[in-house]
Coordinates of C-alpha atoms and ligand atoms in Angstrom, one line a residue:
Chain A
M1 CA 1.6 14.6 -5.3
S2 CA -1.1 12.3 -6.8
R3 CA -0.7 8.5 -6.1
D4 CA -2.2 5.9 -8.2
L5 CA -3.6 3.1 -6.4
D6 CA -3.4 0.9 -9.7
E7 CA 0.3 1.3 -9.5
L8 CA 0.4 -0.2 -6.3
Y9 CA -2.2 -2.8 -6.7
Q10 CA -0.9 -4.1 -10.1
S11 CA -2.9 -7.3 -11.3
V12 CA 0.5 -9.1 -10.6
I13 CA 0.3 -8.5 -7.0
L14 CA -3.5 -9.0 -6.7
D15 CA -2.6 -12.4 -8.2
H16 CA 0.1 -13.4 -6.1
N17 CA -2.1 -12.2 -3.1
K18 CA -4.8 -14.3 -4.0
T19 CA -2.9 -17.5 -5.1
P20 CA 0.8 -17.2 -3.5
R21 CA 3.3 -19.2 -5.3
N22 CA 5.4 -21.6 -3.0
F23 CA 2.9 -21.0 -0.1
H24 CA 4.1 -24.1 2.0
E25 CA 6.6 -25.3 4.5
L26 CA 10.0 -27.2 3.3
P27 CA 10.8 -30.1 5.4
P28 CA 14.3 -30.6 6.8
P29 CA 17.1 -29.9 6.1
A30 CA 15.9 -26.9 4.9
S31 CA 16.3 -24.1 7.3
H32 CA 14.0 -21.1 8.0
A33 CA 13.6 -17.9 9.8
D34 CA 10.7 -15.9 11.2
G35 CA 9.8 -12.5 10.1
H36 CA 7.7 -10.1 12.1
N37 CA 6.8 -6.5 11.8
P38 CA 5.9 -5.6 15.2
L39 CA 4.2 -2.4 13.9
C40 CA 1.5 -4.0 12.0
G41 CA 1.7 -7.6 13.3
D42 CA 2.5 -9.2 9.9
R43 CA 4.5 -12.7 10.3
L44 CA 5.8 -14.8 8.0
T45 CA 8.3 -17.6 7.9
V46 CA 10.8 -18.5 5.1
W47 CA 12.2 -21.8 4.2
V48 CA 15.3 -22.3 2.2
D49 CA 17.0 -25.5 0.9
V50 CA 20.5 -24.9 -0.1
E51 CA 22.4 -27.3 -1.9
G52 CA 26.1 -26.6 -2.3
D53 CA 25.9 -22.8 -3.3
T54 CA 22.5 -23.3 -4.7
V55 CA 19.3 -22.0 -3.4
K56 CA 17.4 -25.2 -4.6
D57 CA 13.9 -24.4 -3.2
V58 CA 12.3 -21.6 -1.1
A59 CA 8.9 -21.5 0.2
F60 CA 6.9 -19.3 2.7
L61 CA 3.9 -19.3 5.1
G62 CA 2.5 -16.3 6.9
N63 CA 0.0 -13.9 6.9
G64 CA -0.2 -10.1 6.1
C65 CA -1.4 -7.6 3.6
A66 CA -1.3 -8.0 -0.3
I67 CA 2.0 -6.2 -0.6
S68 CA 3.6 -8.6 2.1
K69 CA 2.1 -11.6 0.8
A70 CA 2.8 -10.6 -3.2
S71 CA 6.3 -9.6 -2.0
A72 CA 7.1 -13.1 -0.7
S73 CA 5.6 -14.8 -3.4
L74 CA 7.1 -13.1 -6.0
M75 CA 10.6 -13.7 -4.1
T76 CA 10.4 -17.3 -4.0
A77 CA 9.9 -17.5 -7.6
A78 CA 12.7 -15.0 -8.3
V79 CA 15.4 -16.6 -6.1
K80 CA 14.8 -20.3 -6.7
G81 CA 18.0 -21.5 -8.3
K82 CA 20.2 -18.5 -7.7
S83 CA 23.2 -18.8 -5.9
R84 CA 23.4 -17.7 -2.4
A85 CA 25.5 -14.6 -3.2
D86 CA 23.1 -13.9 -6.2
A87 CA 20.1 -14.1 -3.8
M88 CA 21.7 -12.0 -1.5
A89 CA 22.4 -9.3 -4.2
L90 CA 18.9 -9.5 -5.4
A91 CA 17.4 -8.5 -1.9
D92 CA 19.7 -5.6 -2.1
E93 CA 18.5 -4.4 -5.4
F94 CA 15.0 -5.1 -4.4
Q95 CA 15.5 -3.0 -1.2
K96 CA 16.7 -0.1 -3.8
L97 CA 13.7 -0.5 -5.8
V98 CA 11.2 0.0 -3.3
T99 CA 12.8 3.1 -1.6
G100 CA 12.7 4.5 -5.1
R101 CA 16.7 4.6 -5.3
L102 CA 16.9 2.2 -8.4
E103 CA 18.0 4.7 -11.0
G104 CA 18.9 2.9 -14.1
A105 CA 16.5 1.4 -16.6
A106 CA 18.7 -1.7 -17.0
E107 CA 18.9 -2.3 -13.2
R108 CA 15.2 -1.9 -12.8
K109 CA 14.7 -4.4 -16.0
A110 CA 17.0 -6.8 -14.5
L111 CA 14.5 -7.4 -11.4
G112 CA 12.0 -8.9 -13.7
K113 CA 8.7 -9.4 -12.3
L114 CA 9.7 -7.6 -9.0
Q115 CA 9.1 -4.5 -10.9
A116 CA 5.6 -5.1 -10.0
L117 CA 6.5 -3.7 -6.5
A118 CA 8.0 -0.6 -7.7
G119 CA 4.7 1.4 -6.9
V120 CA 5.6 0.9 -3.0
S121 CA 8.0 3.4 -3.2
E122 CA 5.4 6.1 -3.4
Y123 CA 4.0 4.7 -0.2
P124 CA 6.8 5.1 2.5
V125 CA 4.8 3.4 5.4
R126 CA 4.3 0.4 3.2
V127 CA 8.0 0.0 2.4
K128 CA 8.3 -2.6 5.4
C129 CA 5.5 -4.6 4.2
A130 CA 7.3 -5.2 0.9
S131 CA 10.9 -5.9 2.5
L132 CA 9.4 -8.1 5.2
A133 CA 9.9 -11.4 3.2
W134 CA 13.3 -10.4 1.9
H135 CA 14.8 -9.8 5.3
T136 CA 13.4 -13.0 6.7
L137 CA 15.2 -14.7 3.5
K138 CA 18.4 -13.2 4.3
A139 CA 18.1 -14.5 7.8
A140 CA 17.4 -17.8 6.5
L141 CA 20.1 -17.8 4.2
A142 CA 22.2 -16.8 6.8
G143 CA 21.2 -19.6 9.2
A144 CA 21.3 -22.4 6.4
G145 CA 23.7 -24.8 7.4
E146 CA 27.4 -24.7 5.8
P147 CA 27.1 -26.1 2.3
I148 CA 27.9 -29.8 2.7
S149 CA 31.2 -30.4 1.1
T150 CA 31.6 -33.2 -1.3
E151 CA 35.1 -33.3 -1.1
Chain B
M1 CA -27.6 26.0 29.7
A2 CA -29.4 22.7 29.2
D3 CA -26.4 20.8 27.4
E4 CA -23.9 21.5 30.4
G5 CA -25.5 18.7 32.2
G6 CA -22.4 16.6 31.6
A7 CA -19.3 17.3 33.6
A8 CA -19.7 20.9 34.0
G9 CA -23.3 20.5 35.6
K10 CA -21.4 18.5 38.2
R11 CA -19.0 21.2 38.9
V12 CA -18.2 21.4 42.8
S13 CA -18.2 24.6 44.2
G14 CA -15.7 25.6 46.4
E15 CA -12.1 27.1 46.4
G16 CA -10.2 27.5 43.5
N17 CA -13.2 28.1 41.0
E18 CA -12.5 31.7 40.3
L19 CA -9.2 31.0 38.8
I20 CA -10.7 29.2 36.1
V21 CA -12.5 32.4 34.9
S22 CA -9.2 34.3 35.1
T23 CA -7.5 32.6 32.6
S24 CA -10.1 31.2 30.1
T25 CA -9.4 32.3 26.6
T26 CA -13.0 31.2 25.8
S27 CA -15.8 30.6 28.3
P28 CA -17.9 27.5 27.9
R29 CA -20.3 28.2 25.3
P30 CA -23.4 26.2 24.7
R31 CA -23.7 25.4 21.1
V32 CA -26.9 24.3 20.6
P33 CA -30.2 24.1 22.5
A34 CA -31.3 20.7 23.7
V35 CA -29.3 17.9 22.0
G36 CA -28.8 18.7 18.3
L37 CA -25.2 19.8 17.2
D38 CA -24.4 22.4 14.8
V39 CA -21.9 20.2 13.1
S40 CA -20.7 22.6 10.3
S41 CA -20.1 25.5 12.8
I42 CA -18.3 22.9 15.0
R43 CA -16.1 21.9 12.1
A44 CA -15.2 25.7 11.5
D45 CA -13.5 25.6 14.5
F46 CA -10.9 22.7 13.6
P47 CA -8.6 24.2 11.1
I48 CA -7.4 20.6 9.9
L49 CA -10.4 19.3 8.9
G50 CA -10.2 21.7 5.7
T51 CA -7.4 19.6 4.6
R52 CA -7.7 18.1 1.0
V53 CA -5.7 14.5 0.7
D54 CA -5.1 14.4 -3.2
G55 CA -7.9 16.9 -3.7
K56 CA -10.3 15.0 -1.7
P57 CA -11.6 16.4 1.4
L58 CA -10.2 15.0 4.4
V59 CA -12.3 12.4 6.3
Y60 CA -10.7 11.8 9.7
F61 CA -11.8 8.8 11.3
D62 CA -8.7 8.1 13.4
N63 CA -10.0 10.0 16.4
A64 CA -9.2 7.2 18.8
A65 CA -5.6 7.5 17.8
T66 CA -5.6 11.3 18.6
A67 CA -8.2 13.7 18.1
Q68 CA -7.9 17.0 16.1
K69 CA -7.1 20.4 17.8
P70 CA -9.8 23.3 17.9
L71 CA -8.4 26.8 17.2
V72 CA -9.0 27.7 20.7
V73 CA -6.5 25.0 21.9
I74 CA -4.0 26.3 19.1
E75 CA -4.3 29.7 19.9
A76 CA -4.1 29.3 23.7
V77 CA -0.7 27.4 23.3
R78 CA 0.4 30.1 21.0
R79 CA -0.7 32.8 23.2
F80 CA 0.9 31.2 26.2
L81 CA 4.5 31.1 24.3
A82 CA 4.2 34.4 22.6
E83 CA 2.8 36.5 25.8
E84 CA 3.2 34.4 29.1
N85 CA 6.1 32.0 28.7
A86 CA 8.2 31.3 31.8
N87 CA 9.0 28.5 34.0
I88 CA 6.6 28.1 36.8
H89 CA 6.7 28.0 40.6
R90 CA 10.2 29.3 40.5
G91 CA 10.3 32.9 39.6
V92 CA 8.9 35.9 41.5
H93 CA 8.8 37.9 38.1
Y94 CA 5.9 38.9 36.4
L95 CA 6.1 36.2 33.4
S96 CA 6.7 33.7 36.0
E97 CA 3.8 34.7 38.0
R98 CA 1.3 34.7 35.3
A99 CA 2.5 31.2 34.0
T100 CA 2.3 29.7 37.2
L101 CA -1.3 31.2 37.8
A102 CA -2.5 29.9 34.4
F103 CA -0.7 26.6 35.1
D104 CA -2.2 25.8 38.4
A105 CA -5.9 27.1 37.2
V106 CA -6.0 24.3 34.7
R107 CA -5.3 21.7 37.6
D108 CA -8.5 23.3 39.2
E109 CA -10.2 22.8 35.8
V110 CA -9.2 19.1 35.4
R111 CA -10.6 18.5 39.1
D112 CA -13.6 20.0 37.7
F113 CA -13.7 18.0 34.6
L114 CA -13.3 14.8 36.7
N115 CA -15.6 15.9 39.4
A116 CA -12.6 15.2 41.9
P117 CA -12.8 16.2 45.3
D118 CA -9.8 18.0 45.3
S119 CA -7.1 19.6 43.0
R120 CA -4.2 18.3 44.9
E121 CA -5.3 14.8 43.4
V122 CA -4.6 15.9 39.8
I123 CA -0.9 14.9 38.8
F124 CA 0.1 16.3 35.3
V125 CA 2.0 13.6 33.5
R126 CA 2.9 12.8 29.7
G127 CA 0.0 10.9 29.0
T128 CA -2.2 7.7 29.9
T129 CA 0.9 5.6 29.6
E130 CA 2.9 7.6 32.1
A131 CA 0.3 7.7 34.6
I132 CA -0.3 4.1 34.8
N133 CA 3.5 3.5 34.9
L134 CA 3.5 6.0 37.6
V135 CA 0.9 3.9 39.7
A136 CA 2.7 0.6 38.7
Q137 CA 5.9 1.8 40.2
S138 CA 5.0 3.6 43.1
Y139 CA 1.8 2.1 44.1
G140 CA 2.4 -1.3 42.7
R141 CA 6.1 -1.7 43.4
T142 CA 5.7 -0.8 47.1
T143 CA 2.6 -2.6 48.2
L144 CA 2.7 -5.7 46.1
R145 CA 3.8 -9.1 47.3
P146 CA 4.9 -12.6 45.8
G147 CA 1.4 -14.0 44.6
D148 CA -0.7 -11.0 45.0
E149 CA -2.8 -10.5 41.7
I150 CA -3.4 -7.7 39.4
L151 CA -6.4 -8.3 37.4
L152 CA -6.7 -6.9 33.9
T153 CA -9.6 -7.2 31.2
T154 CA -8.4 -8.8 28.3
M155 CA -9.3 -5.5 26.1
E156 CA -7.1 -3.4 28.0
H157 CA -4.4 -1.3 26.0
H158 CA -1.0 -2.7 26.0
S159 CA -0.1 0.5 28.1
N160 CA -2.5 -1.0 30.8
I161 CA -0.7 -4.5 30.5
V162 CA 3.0 -3.8 30.2
P163 CA 3.5 -1.6 33.4
W164 CA 1.7 -4.4 35.4
Q165 CA 3.9 -7.0 34.0
L166 CA 6.9 -5.1 34.7
V167 CA 6.0 -4.4 38.2
A168 CA 4.8 -8.3 38.6
G169 CA 8.5 -9.3 37.6
Q170 CA 9.8 -7.0 40.1
T171 CA 7.7 -8.1 43.1
G172 CA 6.5 -11.7 42.4
A173 CA 3.1 -10.6 41.8
V174 CA 1.0 -12.3 39.3
V175 CA -1.1 -10.4 36.1
R176 CA -4.4 -12.3 35.3
A177 CA -6.6 -11.4 32.5
I178 CA -10.5 -11.1 32.8
P179 CA -12.1 -12.9 30.0
I180 CA -14.6 -10.9 27.6
T181 CA -17.3 -12.3 25.8
D182 CA -17.9 -12.9 22.0
A183 CA -19.6 -9.6 21.9
G184 CA -16.4 -7.6 23.4
E185 CA -18.0 -7.4 27.0
V186 CA -16.3 -8.0 30.3
D187 CA -17.5 -11.5 31.5
L188 CA -18.9 -10.2 34.8
E189 CA -19.4 -13.8 36.1
A190 CA -15.8 -14.9 35.6
Y191 CA -14.7 -11.6 37.1
R192 CA -16.5 -12.1 40.3
R193 CA -15.0 -15.5 40.4
M194 CA -11.4 -14.0 40.0
L195 CA -12.1 -11.4 42.8
G196 CA -10.3 -12.8 46.0
P197 CA -8.2 -12.1 48.9
K198 CA -5.1 -12.2 46.6
T199 CA -6.4 -9.4 44.4
R200 CA -4.7 -6.2 45.1
I201 CA -5.1 -4.0 41.8
V202 CA -8.0 -4.1 39.0
G203 CA -7.2 -2.4 35.9
V204 CA -9.8 -1.6 33.5
V205 CA -10.4 0.3 30.3
H206 CA -13.2 2.8 30.5
I207 CA -13.8 2.7 26.8
S208 CA -11.9 0.2 24.9
N209 CA -10.2 1.6 22.0
A210 CA -10.3 -1.7 20.1
L211 CA -13.9 -2.7 20.4
G212 CA -15.7 0.5 21.5
T213 CA -17.0 -1.1 24.6
I214 CA -18.1 1.0 27.5
N215 CA -17.2 -0.8 30.6
P216 CA -19.4 -1.2 33.8
V217 CA -16.8 0.5 35.7
A218 CA -18.5 1.7 38.7
E219 CA -19.9 -1.9 39.3
M220 CA -16.5 -3.6 38.6
T221 CA -15.2 -0.8 41.1
R222 CA -17.6 -1.9 43.6
L223 CA -16.7 -5.5 43.4
A224 CA -13.2 -4.7 43.4
H225 CA -13.7 -2.9 46.7
E226 CA -15.5 -5.5 48.2
A227 CA -12.5 -7.7 47.6
G228 CA -10.2 -5.3 49.1
A229 CA -8.5 -4.2 45.8
V230 CA -7.7 -0.7 44.0
V231 CA -9.0 0.1 41.0
L232 CA -7.2 1.9 38.1
V233 CA -9.3 3.2 35.2
D234 CA -7.7 3.9 31.7
G235 CA -9.9 6.7 30.6
A236 CA -7.8 7.6 27.4
Q237 CA -11.1 6.9 25.3
A238 CA -13.4 8.0 27.7
A239 CA -12.6 11.6 28.5
P240 CA -13.3 12.9 24.8
H241 CA -16.6 11.1 24.7
T242 CA -18.4 11.0 28.2
P243 CA -18.7 13.1 31.2
V244 CA -16.4 11.4 33.9
D245 CA -17.2 11.7 37.4
V246 CA -14.4 9.8 39.5
Q247 CA -16.7 10.0 42.7
A248 CA -19.6 8.3 41.2
L249 CA -17.2 5.8 39.7
G250 CA -15.9 5.0 42.8
C251 CA -12.4 4.2 41.3
D252 CA -8.8 5.0 42.9
F253 CA -7.0 5.9 39.9
Y254 CA -8.2 7.3 36.7
A255 CA -5.8 8.2 33.6
F256 CA -6.5 10.5 30.5
S257 CA -4.5 11.7 27.6
G258 CA -4.7 15.2 26.5
H259 CA -4.1 14.6 22.9
K260 CA -7.2 12.2 22.7
V261 CA -9.2 15.1 24.4
F262 CA -8.6 17.6 21.7
G263 CA -5.6 19.1 23.5
P264 CA -2.1 19.0 22.9
T265 CA 0.4 15.9 23.0
G266 CA 2.7 15.4 25.8
V267 CA 0.5 16.1 28.7
G268 CA -1.9 13.9 30.4
V269 CA -3.8 13.6 33.7
L270 CA -3.2 11.1 36.7
W271 CA -6.1 11.3 39.0
G272 CA -5.7 9.4 42.5
R273 CA -7.3 9.6 45.7
A274 CA -5.4 11.8 48.1
S275 CA -5.1 9.1 50.9
L276 CA -3.5 6.7 48.5
L277 CA -1.4 9.3 46.6
E278 CA 0.1 10.6 50.1
A279 CA 1.2 7.2 51.1
M280 CA 2.9 6.4 47.7
P281 CA 6.6 7.1 47.4
P282 CA 7.9 9.6 44.6
W283 CA 8.4 8.2 41.3
Q284 CA 10.9 10.5 39.8
G285 CA 13.4 12.6 41.6
G286 CA 14.2 16.1 40.7
G287 CA 13.4 19.7 40.9
D288 CA 9.9 20.9 41.9
M289 CA 9.2 17.6 43.9
I290 CA 11.2 18.1 47.1
H291 CA 10.8 20.1 50.2
T292 CA 14.4 20.2 51.1
V293 CA 17.4 18.7 49.8
S294 CA 20.4 17.9 51.4
F295 CA 23.2 15.2 51.0
T296 CA 22.0 13.7 54.4
G297 CA 18.4 13.4 53.2
T298 CA 16.1 14.8 51.3
T299 CA 12.2 15.7 52.0
F300 CA 9.6 15.7 49.7
A301 CA 7.0 18.3 48.4
P302 CA 3.4 17.5 49.3
L303 CA 0.8 16.8 46.6
P304 CA 0.9 17.4 43.7
A305 CA 4.3 18.3 43.4
K306 CA 5.4 15.2 45.0
F307 CA 4.9 13.2 41.5
E308 CA 5.8 16.0 39.3
A309 CA 9.6 16.2 39.0
G310 CA 11.1 18.6 36.8
T311 CA 9.8 21.3 34.6
P312 CA 6.5 20.2 33.3
A313 CA 5.0 20.7 29.6
I314 CA 3.4 24.0 30.6
A315 CA 2.2 25.3 27.2
E316 CA 0.6 21.9 26.8
V317 CA -1.1 22.0 29.9
I318 CA -2.3 25.4 29.2
G319 CA -3.6 23.9 25.8
L320 CA -5.2 20.8 27.6
G321 CA -7.2 23.8 29.8
A322 CA -8.6 25.2 26.8
A323 CA -9.4 22.0 25.3
L324 CA -11.4 20.8 28.3
R325 CA -13.1 24.2 28.3
Y326 CA -14.0 23.7 24.7
V327 CA -15.6 20.1 24.8
R328 CA -17.4 21.3 27.9
G329 CA -18.7 24.2 25.9
V330 CA -20.1 22.0 23.1
G331 CA -21.4 19.9 25.9
F332 CA -21.4 15.9 26.4
D333 CA -25.2 15.5 26.1
A334 CA -25.0 16.9 22.6
I335 CA -21.7 15.0 21.7
G336 CA -23.1 11.9 23.2
A337 CA -26.2 12.1 21.0
W338 CA -24.4 13.1 18.0
E339 CA -21.6 10.2 18.4
R340 CA -24.3 7.7 19.1
T341 CA -26.1 8.7 15.8
L342 CA -22.9 8.2 13.8
L343 CA -22.2 5.1 15.3
A344 CA -25.7 3.6 14.7
R345 CA -25.4 5.0 11.0
A346 CA -21.9 3.7 10.6
T347 CA -22.6 0.2 12.2
E348 CA -25.7 -0.5 10.0
Q349 CA -24.1 0.7 6.6
V350 CA -20.7 -1.0 7.1
S351 CA -22.1 -4.1 8.4
A352 CA -24.4 -4.2 5.2
V353 CA -21.2 -4.5 3.2
P354 CA -20.7 -8.1 2.1
G355 CA -17.8 -9.9 3.8
V356 CA -17.7 -7.6 6.6
R357 CA -17.3 -8.9 10.3
L358 CA -17.5 -6.5 13.1
V359 CA -15.2 -6.9 16.0
G360 CA -17.0 -5.5 19.1
T361 CA -20.7 -5.6 19.6
A362 CA -21.1 -4.5 22.7
R363 CA -24.3 -3.3 24.1
E364 CA -22.9 -0.2 25.6
K365 CA -20.7 0.9 22.7
A366 CA -18.8 4.5 22.1
G367 CA -18.1 5.7 18.5
V368 CA -15.4 3.0 17.7
L369 CA -16.1 0.5 14.8
S370 CA -13.6 -2.3 14.5
F371 CA -14.0 -4.7 11.6
T372 CA -12.4 -7.0 9.0
L373 CA -13.4 -7.3 5.4
E374 CA -13.1 -10.5 3.8
G375 CA -10.1 -11.0 1.2
V376 CA -8.9 -7.6 2.0
H377 CA -6.1 -7.2 4.8
P378 CA -7.2 -4.2 6.9
H379 CA -3.7 -2.5 5.8
D380 CA -4.7 -2.7 2.1
L381 CA -7.9 -1.2 2.9
G382 CA -6.1 1.6 5.0
T383 CA -4.5 2.4 1.6
I384 CA -7.2 2.2 -0.5
L385 CA -9.4 4.5 1.9
D386 CA -6.6 6.7 2.3
A387 CA -6.9 7.3 -1.6
D388 CA -10.3 8.7 -1.2
G389 CA -9.0 10.9 1.9
V390 CA -10.3 8.6 4.4
A391 CA -8.2 8.1 7.6
I392 CA -8.8 5.1 9.4
R393 CA -6.5 3.0 11.8
A394 CA -5.4 -0.6 10.4
G395 CA -3.5 -2.9 12.7
H396 CA -3.8 -4.5 16.4
H397 CA -4.5 -1.0 18.1
C398 CA -2.3 -1.8 20.8
A399 CA -4.4 -4.5 22.0
Q400 CA -2.9 -7.7 20.9
P401 CA -5.0 -10.0 23.3
V402 CA -8.1 -8.6 21.7
M403 CA -7.1 -9.6 18.5
E404 CA -5.9 -13.1 19.8
R405 CA -9.5 -13.3 21.4
F406 CA -11.2 -12.8 18.4
G407 CA -9.0 -14.8 16.1
V408 CA -7.7 -12.0 13.8
H409 CA -4.3 -10.4 13.4
A410 CA -5.6 -6.7 12.7
T411 CA -8.7 -5.1 12.1
A412 CA -9.6 -2.0 10.6
R413 CA -10.8 1.1 12.8
A414 CA -13.0 3.9 12.1
S415 CA -13.3 5.9 15.3
F416 CA -15.6 9.1 15.5
A417 CA -15.5 12.4 17.3
F418 CA -18.4 14.8 16.9
Y419 CA -17.2 17.0 14.0
N420 CA -17.6 13.9 11.9
T421 CA -20.8 13.7 9.3
L422 CA -23.2 11.3 8.4
D423 CA -21.9 12.1 4.5
E424 CA -18.4 10.9 5.9
I425 CA -19.8 7.8 6.7
D426 CA -21.0 7.5 3.2
V427 CA -17.5 8.0 1.9
L428 CA -15.9 5.3 4.1
V429 CA -18.9 2.8 2.7
R430 CA -18.1 3.9 -0.9
G431 CA -14.5 2.9 -0.1
L432 CA -15.4 -0.2 1.1
H433 CA -16.9 -1.4 -1.8
R434 CA -14.2 0.0 -4.0
A435 CA -11.6 -2.2 -1.9
R436 CA -13.7 -5.0 -2.7
E437 CA -13.7 -4.5 -6.1
V438 CA -9.9 -4.0 -6.4
F439 CA -9.6 -7.3 -4.5
A440 CA -12.3 -9.3 -6.2
Ligands
PLP1 C1 -7.5 2.9 25.8 C2 -6.0 3.4 25.7 N1 -5.3 3.5 26.8 C3 -4.2 4.1 26.7 C4 -3.8 4.7 25.8 C5 -2.5 5.3 25.6 O1 -2.4 6.6 25.6 P1 -1.2 7.6 25.3 O2 -0.3 7.0 24.4 O3 -1.6 8.7 25.2 O4 -0.4 7.4 26.6 C6 -4.4 4.8 24.6 C7 -4.0 5.6 23.4 O5 -3.9 4.9 22.5 C8 -5.7 4.2 24.6 O6 -6.6 4.3 23.5

């Protein structure tokens, strides 16, 4: 099996690695979660600002390899404005993508820019790098305070 | 046999040496006159070095993680399993007798390899990690009192930190870190100041896996003994690269792993001073470590069996014996000279790559080159080099306090063995340039 480095390090990934989007903290009442990959030492924090059922804002900080940083950056752009349930569903779709289990072309296409990370599926040991941000997002969403009822 | 001036040259004559010969599958053979090393003939001894990675020749620079195995080791294990396999110390039958003889002979070889005074002081364990846990739980747990101090250098592998933290938690003892300098050397002045009447145990890595530093173990031991402390040396990275003489070092415990010295995984050695080992309680209970067992009380076997409960890794021990004979056959003089050449070339060429920062620049260094490359995370570098067939390690190298000390999260590490070549270093350096281009 020959693996193509260019597939892994696509320009989108290199770009998001170099200039990550939403790379900052969010002030309270945004909630956050810390993600840690003890194997490689990567650490990141993801903040979510949920209003009603909508992820109004997402941001992250941390250090890690290009894959983990770009994945986090692309994630923030992808989930901003989505409903909590849609964000969670997207996390599952993304996990399928990077583990090579996303079959249909339509499903792939639905992932938009996140498809840039498909190349990770060829590198089993790097899958964790790509999924760290998403696991952390899920934790942050789970911890985000109950939506404040306006009723 | 000029090149046998290493460990082999220090062989203590005495009882047991004949056995070594009887089980040798190969006798130590000097590979070269004087210092040169016939690297291509050496490489032919290691089948795995012929591997191709996506069509490119494997460049194996992850020797500090585990070393590759020469054919004589693979063959010794195969032959044992095919022709001599039986449990040891238990049967009176033909196979058990042969297996027992072969197994016990390796103990003598290890004694020789370490220039230890007595084979009874050689305990077979699973590896360096288990050796240190054994000392912490048997010696440490029974001797440490609240407030006693365990001094460890900041460059220890986690396996020489965590077992001490565990026993400190159980006994009320305190673990303190001996600082290291910007070059990655033990700060001996600070060490002197830290030693005192509370110091009970000093743990020091002989050669650092993260920095390559060769520590002044003999001097550190002398100072520790003056303070009344015992010294455990983590020799995991030293055994494959330098002759080890526990008597010259003066230490009390010495640990190493078979798999890093070209032998199988699953086996390692704890050497300890007989007087200490005899006073220590058993660590694990089971078969083979007892004298008599009854429900009113059990008495324990003498050394070394007291510390070897259960069936050991017999085939692996046999393989370890073959590995030690093999390295000694190559000779530590030749190994040292060649690895210094590799390190010098790699240091010069890698540090010339723009953006490279070396982590670990001790005056006394073994073949480990730890570095960062600006703008390229070590993991990405590892993946990019892998595309060229180059195997390096990226991460914290189980030495997070070292990473913290140097203000990095991870480094890339190339670690060498005597079968590596100068051409392979060129491949590494080309890969570094390529990584810079990808991430430009
Ligand atoms: C310096 C050092 N000490 C201890 C160890 C642990 O050895 P093992 O995993 O074989 O027990 C290693 C191996 O990674 C090491 O490099």
